[in-house]
PDB file of N, CA and C in Angstrom:
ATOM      1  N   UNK F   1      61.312 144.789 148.107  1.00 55.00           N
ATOM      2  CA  UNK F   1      61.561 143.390 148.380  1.00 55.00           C
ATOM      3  C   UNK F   1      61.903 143.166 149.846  1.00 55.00           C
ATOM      4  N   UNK F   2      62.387 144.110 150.599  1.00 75.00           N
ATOM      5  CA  UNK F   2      62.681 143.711 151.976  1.00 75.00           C
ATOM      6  C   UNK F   2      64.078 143.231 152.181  1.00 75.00           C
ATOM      7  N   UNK F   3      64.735 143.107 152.926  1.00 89.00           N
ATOM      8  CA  UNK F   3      65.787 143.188 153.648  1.00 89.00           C
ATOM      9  C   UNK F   3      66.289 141.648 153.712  1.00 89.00           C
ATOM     10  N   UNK F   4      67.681 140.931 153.063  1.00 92.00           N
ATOM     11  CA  UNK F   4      67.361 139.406 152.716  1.00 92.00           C
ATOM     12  C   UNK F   4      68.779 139.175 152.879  1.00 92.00           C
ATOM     13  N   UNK F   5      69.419 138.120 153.193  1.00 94.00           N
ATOM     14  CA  UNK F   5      70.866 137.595 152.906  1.00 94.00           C
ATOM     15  C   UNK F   5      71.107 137.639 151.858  1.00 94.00           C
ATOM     16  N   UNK F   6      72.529 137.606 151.701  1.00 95.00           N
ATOM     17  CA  UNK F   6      72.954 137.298 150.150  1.00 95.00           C
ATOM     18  C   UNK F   6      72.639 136.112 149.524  1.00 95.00           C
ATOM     19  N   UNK F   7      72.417 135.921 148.694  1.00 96.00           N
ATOM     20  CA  UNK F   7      71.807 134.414 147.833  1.00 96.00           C
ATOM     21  C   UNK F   7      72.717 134.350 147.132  1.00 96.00           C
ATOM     22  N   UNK F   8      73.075 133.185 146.517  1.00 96.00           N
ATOM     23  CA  UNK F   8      73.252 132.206 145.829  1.00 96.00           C
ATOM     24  C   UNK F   8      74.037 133.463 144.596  1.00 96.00           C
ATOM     25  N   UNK F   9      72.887 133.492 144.115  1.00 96.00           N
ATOM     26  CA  UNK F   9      72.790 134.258 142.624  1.00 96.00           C
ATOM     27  C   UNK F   9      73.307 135.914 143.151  1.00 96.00           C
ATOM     28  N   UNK F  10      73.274 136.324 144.477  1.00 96.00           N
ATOM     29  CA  UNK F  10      73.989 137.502 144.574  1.00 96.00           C
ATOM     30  C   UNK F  10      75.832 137.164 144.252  1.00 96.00           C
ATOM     31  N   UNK F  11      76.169 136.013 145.423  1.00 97.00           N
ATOM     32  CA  UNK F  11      77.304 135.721 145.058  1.00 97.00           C
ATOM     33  C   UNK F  11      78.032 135.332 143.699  1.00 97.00           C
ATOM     34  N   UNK F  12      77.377 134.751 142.947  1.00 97.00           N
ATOM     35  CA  UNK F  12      77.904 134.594 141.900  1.00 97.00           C
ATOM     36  C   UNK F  12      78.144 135.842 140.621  1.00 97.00           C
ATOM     37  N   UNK F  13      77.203 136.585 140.635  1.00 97.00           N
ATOM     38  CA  UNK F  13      77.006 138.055 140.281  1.00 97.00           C
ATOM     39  C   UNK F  13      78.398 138.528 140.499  1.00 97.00           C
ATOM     40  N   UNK F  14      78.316 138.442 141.708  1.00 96.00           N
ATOM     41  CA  UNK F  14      79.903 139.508 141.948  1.00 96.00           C
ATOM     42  C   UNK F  14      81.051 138.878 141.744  1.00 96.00           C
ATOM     43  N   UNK F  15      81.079 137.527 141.407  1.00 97.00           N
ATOM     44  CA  UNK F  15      82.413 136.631 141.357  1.00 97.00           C
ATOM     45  C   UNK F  15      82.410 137.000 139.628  1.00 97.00           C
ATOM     46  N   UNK F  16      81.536 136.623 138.605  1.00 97.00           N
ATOM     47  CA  UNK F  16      81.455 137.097 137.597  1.00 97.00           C
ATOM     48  C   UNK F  16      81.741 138.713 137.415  1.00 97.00           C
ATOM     49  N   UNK F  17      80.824 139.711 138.046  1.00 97.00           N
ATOM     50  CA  UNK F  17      81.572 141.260 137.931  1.00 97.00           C
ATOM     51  C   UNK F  17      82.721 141.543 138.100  1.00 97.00           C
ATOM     52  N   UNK F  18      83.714 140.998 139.165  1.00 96.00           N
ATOM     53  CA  UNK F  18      84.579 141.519 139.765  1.00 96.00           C
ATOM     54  C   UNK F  18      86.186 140.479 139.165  1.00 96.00           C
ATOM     55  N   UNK F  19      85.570 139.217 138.751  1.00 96.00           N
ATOM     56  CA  UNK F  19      86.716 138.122 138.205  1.00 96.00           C
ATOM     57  C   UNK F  19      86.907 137.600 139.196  1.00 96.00           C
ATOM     58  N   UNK F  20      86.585 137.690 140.526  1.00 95.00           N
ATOM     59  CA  UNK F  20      87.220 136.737 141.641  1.00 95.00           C
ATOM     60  C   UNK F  20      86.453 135.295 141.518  1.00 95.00           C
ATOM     61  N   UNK F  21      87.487 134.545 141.909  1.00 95.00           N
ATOM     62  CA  UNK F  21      86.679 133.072 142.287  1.00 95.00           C
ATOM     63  C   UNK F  21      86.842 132.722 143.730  1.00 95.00           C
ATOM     64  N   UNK F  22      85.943 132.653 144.512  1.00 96.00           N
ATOM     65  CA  UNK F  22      86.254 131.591 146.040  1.00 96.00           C
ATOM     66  C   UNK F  22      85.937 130.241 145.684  1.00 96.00           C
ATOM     67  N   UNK F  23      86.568 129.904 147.071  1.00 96.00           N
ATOM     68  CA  UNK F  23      86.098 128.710 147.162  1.00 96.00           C
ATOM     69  C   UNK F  23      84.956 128.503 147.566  1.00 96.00           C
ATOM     70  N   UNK F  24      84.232 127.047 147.590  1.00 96.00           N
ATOM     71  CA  UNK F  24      82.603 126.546 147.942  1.00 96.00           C
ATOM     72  C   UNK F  24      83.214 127.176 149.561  1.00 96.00           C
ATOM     73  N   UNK F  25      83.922 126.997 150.414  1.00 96.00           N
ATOM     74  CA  UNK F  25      83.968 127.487 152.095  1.00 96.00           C
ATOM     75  C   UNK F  25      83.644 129.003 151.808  1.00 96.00           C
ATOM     76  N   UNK F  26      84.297 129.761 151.478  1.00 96.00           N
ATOM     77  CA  UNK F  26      84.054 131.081 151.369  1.00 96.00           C
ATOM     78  C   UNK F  26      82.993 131.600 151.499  1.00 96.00           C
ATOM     79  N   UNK F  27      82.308 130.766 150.230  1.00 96.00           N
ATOM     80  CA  UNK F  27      80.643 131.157 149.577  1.00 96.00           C
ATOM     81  C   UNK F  27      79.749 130.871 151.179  1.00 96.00           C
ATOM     82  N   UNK F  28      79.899 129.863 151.477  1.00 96.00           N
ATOM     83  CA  UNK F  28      79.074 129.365 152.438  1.00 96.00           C
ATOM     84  C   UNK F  28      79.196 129.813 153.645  1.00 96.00           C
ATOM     85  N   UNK F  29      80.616 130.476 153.724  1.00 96.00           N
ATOM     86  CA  UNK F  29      80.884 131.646 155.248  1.00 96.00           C
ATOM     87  C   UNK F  29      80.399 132.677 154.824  1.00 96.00           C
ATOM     88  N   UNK F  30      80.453 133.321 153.488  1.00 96.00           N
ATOM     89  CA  UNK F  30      79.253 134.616 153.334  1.00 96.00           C
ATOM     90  C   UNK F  30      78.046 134.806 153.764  1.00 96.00           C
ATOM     91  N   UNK F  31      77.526 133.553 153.368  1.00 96.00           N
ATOM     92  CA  UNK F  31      76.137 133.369 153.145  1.00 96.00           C
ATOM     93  C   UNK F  31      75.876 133.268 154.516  1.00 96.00           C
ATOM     94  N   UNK F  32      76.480 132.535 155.414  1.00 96.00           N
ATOM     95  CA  UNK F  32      76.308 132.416 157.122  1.00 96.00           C
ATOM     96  C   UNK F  32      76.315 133.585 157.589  1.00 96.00           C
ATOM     97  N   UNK F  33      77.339 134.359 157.085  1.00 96.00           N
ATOM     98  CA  UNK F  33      77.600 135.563 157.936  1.00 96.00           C
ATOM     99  C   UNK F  33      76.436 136.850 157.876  1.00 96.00           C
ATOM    100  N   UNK F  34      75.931 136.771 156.436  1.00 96.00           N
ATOM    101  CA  UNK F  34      75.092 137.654 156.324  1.00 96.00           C
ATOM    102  C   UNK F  34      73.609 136.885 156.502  1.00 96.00           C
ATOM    103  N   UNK F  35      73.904 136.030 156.279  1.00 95.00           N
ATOM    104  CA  UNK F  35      71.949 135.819 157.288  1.00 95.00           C
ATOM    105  C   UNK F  35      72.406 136.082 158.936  1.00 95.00           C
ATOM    106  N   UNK F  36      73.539 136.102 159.723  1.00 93.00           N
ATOM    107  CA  UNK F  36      73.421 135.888 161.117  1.00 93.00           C
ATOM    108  C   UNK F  36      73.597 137.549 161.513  1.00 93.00           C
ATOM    109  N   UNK F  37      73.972 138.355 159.867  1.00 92.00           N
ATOM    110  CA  UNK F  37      74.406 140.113 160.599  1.00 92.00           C
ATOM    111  C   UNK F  37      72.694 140.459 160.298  1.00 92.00           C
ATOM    112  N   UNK F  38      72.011 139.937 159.658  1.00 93.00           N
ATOM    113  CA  UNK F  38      70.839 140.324 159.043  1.00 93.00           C
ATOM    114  C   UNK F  38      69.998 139.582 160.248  1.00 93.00           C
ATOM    115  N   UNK F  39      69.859 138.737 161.034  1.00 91.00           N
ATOM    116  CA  UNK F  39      68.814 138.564 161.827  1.00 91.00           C
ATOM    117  C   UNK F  39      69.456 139.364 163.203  1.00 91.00           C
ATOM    118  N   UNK F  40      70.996 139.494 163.308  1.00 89.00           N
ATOM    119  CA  UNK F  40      70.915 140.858 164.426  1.00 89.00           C
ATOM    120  C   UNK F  40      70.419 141.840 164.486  1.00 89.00           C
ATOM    121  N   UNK F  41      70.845 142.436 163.446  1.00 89.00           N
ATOM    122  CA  UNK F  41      70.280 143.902 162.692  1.00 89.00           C
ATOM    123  C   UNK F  41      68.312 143.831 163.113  1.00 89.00           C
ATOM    124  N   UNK F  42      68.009 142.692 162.581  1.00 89.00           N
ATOM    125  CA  UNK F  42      66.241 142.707 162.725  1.00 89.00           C
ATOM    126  C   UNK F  42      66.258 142.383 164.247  1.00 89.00           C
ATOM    127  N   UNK F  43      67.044 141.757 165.057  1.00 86.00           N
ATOM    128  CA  UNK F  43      66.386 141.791 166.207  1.00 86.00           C
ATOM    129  C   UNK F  43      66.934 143.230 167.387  1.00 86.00           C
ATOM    130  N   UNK F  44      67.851 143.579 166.762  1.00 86.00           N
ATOM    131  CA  UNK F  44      68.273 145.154 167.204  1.00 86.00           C
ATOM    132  C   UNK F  44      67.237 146.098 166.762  1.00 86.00           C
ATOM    133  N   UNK F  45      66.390 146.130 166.340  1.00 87.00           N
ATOM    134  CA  UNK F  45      65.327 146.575 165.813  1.00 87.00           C
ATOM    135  C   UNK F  45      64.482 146.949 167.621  1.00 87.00           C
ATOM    136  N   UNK F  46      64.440 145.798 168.158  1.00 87.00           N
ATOM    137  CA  UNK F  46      63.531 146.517 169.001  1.00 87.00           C
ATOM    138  C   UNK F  46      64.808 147.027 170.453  1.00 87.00           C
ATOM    139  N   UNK F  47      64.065 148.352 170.897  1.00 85.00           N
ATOM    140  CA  UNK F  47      64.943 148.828 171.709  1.00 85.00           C
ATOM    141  C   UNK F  47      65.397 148.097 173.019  1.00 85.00           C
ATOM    142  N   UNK F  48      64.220 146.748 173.531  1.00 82.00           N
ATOM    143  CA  UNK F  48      64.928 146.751 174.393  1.00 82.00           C
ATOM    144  C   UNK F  48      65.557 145.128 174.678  1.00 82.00           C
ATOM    145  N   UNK F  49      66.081 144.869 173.442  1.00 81.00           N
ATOM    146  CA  UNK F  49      66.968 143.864 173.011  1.00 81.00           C
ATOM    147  C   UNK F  49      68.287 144.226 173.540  1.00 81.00           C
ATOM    148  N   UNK F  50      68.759 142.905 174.219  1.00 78.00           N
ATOM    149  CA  UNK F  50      70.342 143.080 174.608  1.00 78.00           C
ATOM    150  C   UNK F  50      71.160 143.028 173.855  1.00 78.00           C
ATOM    151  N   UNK F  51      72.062 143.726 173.974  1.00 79.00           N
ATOM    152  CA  UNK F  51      73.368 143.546 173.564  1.00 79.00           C
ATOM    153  C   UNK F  51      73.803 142.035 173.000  1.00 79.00           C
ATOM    154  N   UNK F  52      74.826 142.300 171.621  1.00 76.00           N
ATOM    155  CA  UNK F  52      74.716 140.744 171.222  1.00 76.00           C
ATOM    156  C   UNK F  52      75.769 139.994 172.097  1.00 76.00           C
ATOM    157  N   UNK F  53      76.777 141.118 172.780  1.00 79.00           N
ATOM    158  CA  UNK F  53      77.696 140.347 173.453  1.00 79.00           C
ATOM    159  C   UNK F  53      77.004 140.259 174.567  1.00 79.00           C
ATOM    160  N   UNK F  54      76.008 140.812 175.117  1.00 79.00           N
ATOM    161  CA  UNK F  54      75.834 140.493 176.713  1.00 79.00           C
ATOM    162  C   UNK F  54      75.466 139.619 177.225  1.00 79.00           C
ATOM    163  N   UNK F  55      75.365 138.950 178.302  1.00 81.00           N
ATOM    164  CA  UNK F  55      74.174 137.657 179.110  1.00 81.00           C
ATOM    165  C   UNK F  55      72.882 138.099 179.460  1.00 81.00           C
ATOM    166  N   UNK F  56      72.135 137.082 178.878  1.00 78.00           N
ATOM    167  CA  UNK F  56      71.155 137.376 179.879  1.00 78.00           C
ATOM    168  C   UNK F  56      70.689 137.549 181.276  1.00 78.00           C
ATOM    169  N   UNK F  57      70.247 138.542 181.778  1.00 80.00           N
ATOM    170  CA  UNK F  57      69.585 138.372 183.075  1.00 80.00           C
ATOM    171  C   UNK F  57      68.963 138.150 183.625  1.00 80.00           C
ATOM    172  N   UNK F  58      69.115 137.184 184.608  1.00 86.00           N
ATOM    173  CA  UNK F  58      67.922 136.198 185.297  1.00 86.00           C
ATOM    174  C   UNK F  58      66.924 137.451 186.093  1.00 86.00           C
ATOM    175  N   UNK F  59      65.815 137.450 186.199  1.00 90.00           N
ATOM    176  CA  UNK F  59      64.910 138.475 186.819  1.00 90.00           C
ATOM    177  C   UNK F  59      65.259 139.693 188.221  1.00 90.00           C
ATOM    178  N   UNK F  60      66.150 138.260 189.034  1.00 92.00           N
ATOM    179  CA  UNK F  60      66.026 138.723 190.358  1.00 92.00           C
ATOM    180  C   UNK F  60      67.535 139.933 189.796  1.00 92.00           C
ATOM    181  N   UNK F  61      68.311 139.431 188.879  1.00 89.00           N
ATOM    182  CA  UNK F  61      69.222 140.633 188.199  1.00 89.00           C
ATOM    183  C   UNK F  61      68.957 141.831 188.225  1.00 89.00           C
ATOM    184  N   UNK F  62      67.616 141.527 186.951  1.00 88.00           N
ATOM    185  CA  UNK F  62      67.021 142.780 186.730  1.00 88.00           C
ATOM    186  C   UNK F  62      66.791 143.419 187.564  1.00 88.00           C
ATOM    187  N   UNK F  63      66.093 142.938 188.596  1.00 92.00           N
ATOM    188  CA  UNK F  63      65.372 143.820 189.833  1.00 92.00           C
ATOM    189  C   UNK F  63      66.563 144.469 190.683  1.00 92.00           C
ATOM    190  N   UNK F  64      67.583 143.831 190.715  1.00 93.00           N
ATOM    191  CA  UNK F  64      68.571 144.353 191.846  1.00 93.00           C
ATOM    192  C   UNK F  64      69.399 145.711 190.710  1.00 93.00           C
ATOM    193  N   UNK F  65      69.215 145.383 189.484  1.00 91.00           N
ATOM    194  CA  UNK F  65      70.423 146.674 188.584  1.00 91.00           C
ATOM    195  C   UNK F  65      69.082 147.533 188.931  1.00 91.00           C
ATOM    196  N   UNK F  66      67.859 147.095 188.747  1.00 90.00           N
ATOM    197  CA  UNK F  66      66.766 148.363 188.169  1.00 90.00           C
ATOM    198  C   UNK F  66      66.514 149.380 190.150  1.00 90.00           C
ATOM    199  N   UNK F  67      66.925 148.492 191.004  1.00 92.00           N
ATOM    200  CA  UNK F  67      66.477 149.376 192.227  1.00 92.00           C
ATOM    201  C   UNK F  67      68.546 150.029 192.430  1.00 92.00           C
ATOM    202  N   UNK F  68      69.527 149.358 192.434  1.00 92.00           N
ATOM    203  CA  UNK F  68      70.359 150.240 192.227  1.00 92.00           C
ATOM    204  C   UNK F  68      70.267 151.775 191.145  1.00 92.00           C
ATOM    205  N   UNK F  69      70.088 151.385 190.245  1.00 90.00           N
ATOM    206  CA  UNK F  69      69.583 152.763 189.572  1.00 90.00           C
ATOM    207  C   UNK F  69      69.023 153.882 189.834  1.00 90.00           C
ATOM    208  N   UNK F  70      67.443 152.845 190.407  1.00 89.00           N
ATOM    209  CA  UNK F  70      66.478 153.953 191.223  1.00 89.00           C
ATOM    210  C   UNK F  70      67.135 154.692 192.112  1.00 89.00           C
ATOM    211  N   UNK F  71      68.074 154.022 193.284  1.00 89.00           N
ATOM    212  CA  UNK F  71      68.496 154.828 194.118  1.00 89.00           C
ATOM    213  C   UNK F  71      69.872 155.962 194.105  1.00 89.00           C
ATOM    214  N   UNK F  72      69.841 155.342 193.431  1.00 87.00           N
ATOM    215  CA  UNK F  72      71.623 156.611 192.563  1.00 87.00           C
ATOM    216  C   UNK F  72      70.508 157.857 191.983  1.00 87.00           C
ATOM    217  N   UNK F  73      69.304 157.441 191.321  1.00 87.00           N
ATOM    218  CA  UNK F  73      68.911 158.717 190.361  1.00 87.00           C
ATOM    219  C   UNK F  73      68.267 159.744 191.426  1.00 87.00           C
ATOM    220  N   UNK F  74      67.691 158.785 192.722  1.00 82.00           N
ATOM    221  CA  UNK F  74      66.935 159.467 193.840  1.00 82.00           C
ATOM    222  C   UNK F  74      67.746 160.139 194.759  1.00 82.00           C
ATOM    223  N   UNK F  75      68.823 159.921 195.220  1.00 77.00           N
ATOM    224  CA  UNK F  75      70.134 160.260 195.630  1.00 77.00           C
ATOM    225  C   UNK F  75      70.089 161.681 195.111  1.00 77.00           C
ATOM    226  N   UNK F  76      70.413 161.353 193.711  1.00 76.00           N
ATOM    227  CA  UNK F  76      70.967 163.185 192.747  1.00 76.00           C
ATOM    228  C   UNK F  76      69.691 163.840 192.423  1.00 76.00           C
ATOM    229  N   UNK F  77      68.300 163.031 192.764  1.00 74.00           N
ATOM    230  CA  UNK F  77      67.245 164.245 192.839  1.00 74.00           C
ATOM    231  C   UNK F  77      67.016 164.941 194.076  1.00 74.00           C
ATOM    232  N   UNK F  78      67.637 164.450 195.245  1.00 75.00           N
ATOM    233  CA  UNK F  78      67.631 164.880 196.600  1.00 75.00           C
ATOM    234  C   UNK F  78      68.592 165.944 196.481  1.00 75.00           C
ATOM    235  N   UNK F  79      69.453 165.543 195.866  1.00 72.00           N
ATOM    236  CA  UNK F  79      71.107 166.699 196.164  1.00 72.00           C
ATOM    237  C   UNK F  79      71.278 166.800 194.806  1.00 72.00           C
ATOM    238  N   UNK F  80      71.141 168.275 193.766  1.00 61.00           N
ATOM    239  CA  UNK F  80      71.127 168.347 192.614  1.00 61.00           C
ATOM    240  C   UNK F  80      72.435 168.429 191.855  1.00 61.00           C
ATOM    241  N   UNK F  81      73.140 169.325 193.487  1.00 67.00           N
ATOM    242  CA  UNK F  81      74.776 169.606 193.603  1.00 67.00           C
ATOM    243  C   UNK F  81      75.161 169.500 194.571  1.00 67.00           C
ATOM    244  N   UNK F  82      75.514 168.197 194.304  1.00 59.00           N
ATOM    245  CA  UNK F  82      76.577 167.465 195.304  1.00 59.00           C
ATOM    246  C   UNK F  82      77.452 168.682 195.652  1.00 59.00           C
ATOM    247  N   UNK F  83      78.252 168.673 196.862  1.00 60.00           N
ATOM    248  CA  UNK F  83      79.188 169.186 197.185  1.00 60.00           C
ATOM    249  C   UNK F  83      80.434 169.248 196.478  1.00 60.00           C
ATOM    250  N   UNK F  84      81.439 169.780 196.660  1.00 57.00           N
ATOM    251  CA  UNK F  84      82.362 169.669 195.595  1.00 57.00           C
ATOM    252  C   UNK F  84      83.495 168.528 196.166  1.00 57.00           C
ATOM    253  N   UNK F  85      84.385 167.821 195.837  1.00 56.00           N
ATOM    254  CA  UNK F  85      84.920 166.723 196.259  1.00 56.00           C
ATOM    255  C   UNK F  85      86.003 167.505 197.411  1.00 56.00           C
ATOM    256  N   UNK F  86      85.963 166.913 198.072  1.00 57.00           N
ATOM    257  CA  UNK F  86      86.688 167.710 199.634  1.00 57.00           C
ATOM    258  C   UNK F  86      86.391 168.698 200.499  1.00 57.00           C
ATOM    259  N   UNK F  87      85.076 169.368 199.819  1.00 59.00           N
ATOM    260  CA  UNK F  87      84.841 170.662 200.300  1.00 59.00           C
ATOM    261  C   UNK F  87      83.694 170.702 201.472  1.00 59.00           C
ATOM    262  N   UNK F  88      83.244 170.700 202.727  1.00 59.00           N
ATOM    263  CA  UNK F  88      82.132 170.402 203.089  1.00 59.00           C
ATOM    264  C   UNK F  88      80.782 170.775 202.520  1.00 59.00           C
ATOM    265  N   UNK F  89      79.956 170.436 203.106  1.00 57.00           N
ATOM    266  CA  UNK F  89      78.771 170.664 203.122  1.00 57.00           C
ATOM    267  C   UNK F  89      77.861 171.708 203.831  1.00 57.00           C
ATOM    268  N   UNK F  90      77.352 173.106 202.890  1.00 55.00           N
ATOM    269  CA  UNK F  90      76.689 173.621 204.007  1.00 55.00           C
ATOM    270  C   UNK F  90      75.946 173.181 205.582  1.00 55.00           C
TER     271      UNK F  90
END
């Protein structure tokens, strides 16, 4: 069947199994909560989805984190071992 929020008829299932009763708010914060963990979950699906807490980044962002990167990784492919902290440099 695929991967679905809780329905209606799930909730009531378990209020009947279990003896609990909520209230109509309850039911309807379930039901919110698990369609909104269930369309994270599907959009965490692809890898290069952000973070749900993060902001988005405007392009010129991207470009400035993605060439900082480049140059830190090009840095430690130049010098594999750094010197040791205080110690000179051959």
């Amino acid at each position: 069947m695929g991967r679905v929020p809780l329905s209606w008829a799930d909730l009531r299932a378990w209020q009947l199994g279990t003896g609990q009763r909520l209230p109509p708010w309850q039911l309807r914060a379930l039901r919110q909560a698990s369609a909104e963990w269930l369309g994270e979950h599907l959009r965490a699906a692809n890898p290069d989805a952000p973070a749900p807490w993060s902001v988005a980044l405007s392009d010129e962002q991207r470009s400035a984190v993605r060439n900082k990167v480049r140059a830190l990784f090009g840095a430690l492919a130049r010098d594999p071992q750094p010197a040791a902290r205080g110690q000179p440099r051959d």
